[in-house]
Amino acid sequence: MKTKLYVLYGGKSVEHEVSLKTAVTVLHSIDESRYEVYPVYITREGLWCTPPGPIAKDELTIERLIATPTFSDPARSIGEILSGIMALPGPKVVLPLLHGPNGEDGTVQGLLELVNVPYVGNGVLSAALTLDKAMSKQVLAQAGINQTEYRVYRCEEWTTDEAAVLRKAEDAIGYPCYVKPASLGSSIGISRCTDRGELLTGIREAFSYDKKIVIEREVDGREIQVAVIGNERPQASLPGEFIHDHVFFDYESKYMDKRLTMQIPAKLAEGLTSRIRELAVRAYQAHGCEGLARVDFFLDGEGQLYLNEINALPGFTNFSMYPVMWERTNGTAYSALIEQLIGHAVARHQNKQTLQYTK
C-alpha cells in the first residue's frame, strides 16, 4: 500500500506566495510510485481545501494549486480535511510547506500532534522558538552562542512612548541597525536604518507585521549558511553563501535578483568550516530541532562569528540554498532529500508512540 502524503501549502501568512512556489517544486519531485499525494491548499484567510481532481506533474503551476474552499469558517474547513482525506486508512505522513506564522510557528504542528499523524519538520516547541527571533536569541544566549547586540520591543511599549523607544534603541544599538518583526521570514518587514528617520519608519513597518520587534546592530561582513538535518544525531552540511553586491539582502534581492550565485562550499579559513558546522548543530540541538533547519551566521572581517538566526522551514525550491548545500556536500539529490525528511518524520512519530500515557 502506498503511503498517503498530505502536502500543506499557502497559509494565512505574508509568505503565502513563497509557500506556493515551494509546493510546486516539491510536488514535481514526489515519487508517485511510493506516495499517494493529496495537496491541501490553505487560503490567506486560513481556510483549508483541496484542488479539484488529480493534478498531473506537467500541469503543476501555482494557479493550478490554488483551490476554492467549501466552507467560509476555518473550523469547518479544517474539519472537512481531517475527517475526509486525512482519515483514510493506511500509512500516512504530512509535509507542511508553510512559511511564517500559522504554519511554521508550531500551530499546525500542534494540530497534527493532536490527530497523531507523522509530519515532516520541527515539533511544536522548536518551531515556535525558531520563528520567534526574540525567544530564539534567549535560547542562543543560554547556550553560549555568540550573537550581535540586540534589543526587543513590544507594540504597547512603542505606542506608549515612541520617543523613549527610539532613544533606547539608539543608545543601546546605534547605527547602522536592522529592525525586524519578531516572527517573520524571507526578510519581509525588515529595514536597514542609518538614522533616526529611517529607524522611525522601520519600526512602524515592523509593527505592522508583528506585535513584537527586534532591533539588531549591523555586522559588517559575510552571511554564511549551513543546512542541518536529522533527529537525535543531526548532521550539518558544508557552509555556503550567496555572492551578491546588496548592502541589505532583502526580499526582492533574495527572490528577484537573477544575478545571485551560490558559493558552496564557502571559501573560509582553515578550521572555520568545521567550527561553523559544529556551532550549527549546537544551535539546532539547543532549540530542540528535529527534521531540518538552516542556520545562518555572520562572519566579520576579523573572523568573528555571530549566529544570525535559525530557519526551521528554509526555502526549499530546487535552487534554494538548503537542498543545494546537501547536493554539494554529499551528492544527495532533491527527491532523495525529501525522502530523507519523510523518513525522519516517520521515525520520530514511531519513537513517540513508545511513550506511556497512563500510570
PDB file of C-alpha atoms in Angstrom, residues 1 10-11 27 37 80 87 112 141 175 181 186 192 224 232 236 238 253-254 262 268 280 300 303 307 322 356:
ATOM      1  CA  MET A   1       0.000   0.000   0.000  1.00  0.00           C
ATOM      2  CA  GLY A  10      -0.304  28.514   1.142  1.00  0.00           C
ATOM      3  CA  GLY A  11      -1.334  29.683   4.583  1.00  0.00           C
ATOM      4  CA  LEU A  27       5.156  18.129  -5.819  1.00  0.00           C
ATOM      5  CA  VAL A  37      -0.269  12.594  -2.917  1.00  0.00           C
ATOM      6  CA  GLU A  80     -13.614  18.641   6.344  1.00  0.00           C
ATOM      7  CA  ALA A  87      -8.939   9.965   7.895  1.00  0.00           C
ATOM      8  CA  LEU A 112      -1.002  17.325  13.738  1.00  0.00           C
ATOM      9  CA  ALA A 141      22.417  33.250  24.867  1.00  0.00           C
ATOM     10  CA  TYR A 175      23.567  52.852  13.539  1.00  0.00           C
ATOM     11  CA  PRO A 181       9.312  41.701  13.046  1.00  0.00           C
ATOM     12  CA  SER A 186      12.042  35.924   3.885  1.00  0.00           C
ATOM     13  CA  ARG A 192      18.197  48.673   7.469  1.00  0.00           C
ATOM     14  CA  ILE A 224      27.287  32.077   5.867  1.00  0.00           C
ATOM     15  CA  GLU A 232      18.751  12.670  17.655  1.00  0.00           C
ATOM     16  CA  ALA A 236      25.464  19.739   9.165  1.00  0.00           C
ATOM     17  CA  LEU A 238      29.213  22.263   4.136  1.00  0.00           C
ATOM     18  CA  SER A 253      17.210  40.617  -3.569  1.00  0.00           C
ATOM     19  CA  LYS A 254      16.546  37.044  -2.430  1.00  0.00           C
ATOM     20  CA  MET A 262      25.902  30.365  -4.713  1.00  0.00           C
ATOM     21  CA  LEU A 268      36.700  30.040   4.555  1.00  0.00           C
ATOM     22  CA  ALA A 280      25.133  24.975  13.634  1.00  0.00           C
ATOM     23  CA  ASP A 300      33.024  39.828  10.158  1.00  0.00           C
ATOM     24  CA  GLY A 303      36.969  36.312  11.661  1.00  0.00           C
ATOM     25  CA  LEU A 307      24.777  33.457  14.788  1.00  0.00           C
ATOM     26  CA  TYR A 322      19.253  24.308   1.681  1.00  0.00           C
ATOM     27  CA  GLN A 356       3.396   5.801  28.237  1.00  0.00           C
TER      28      GLN A 356
END
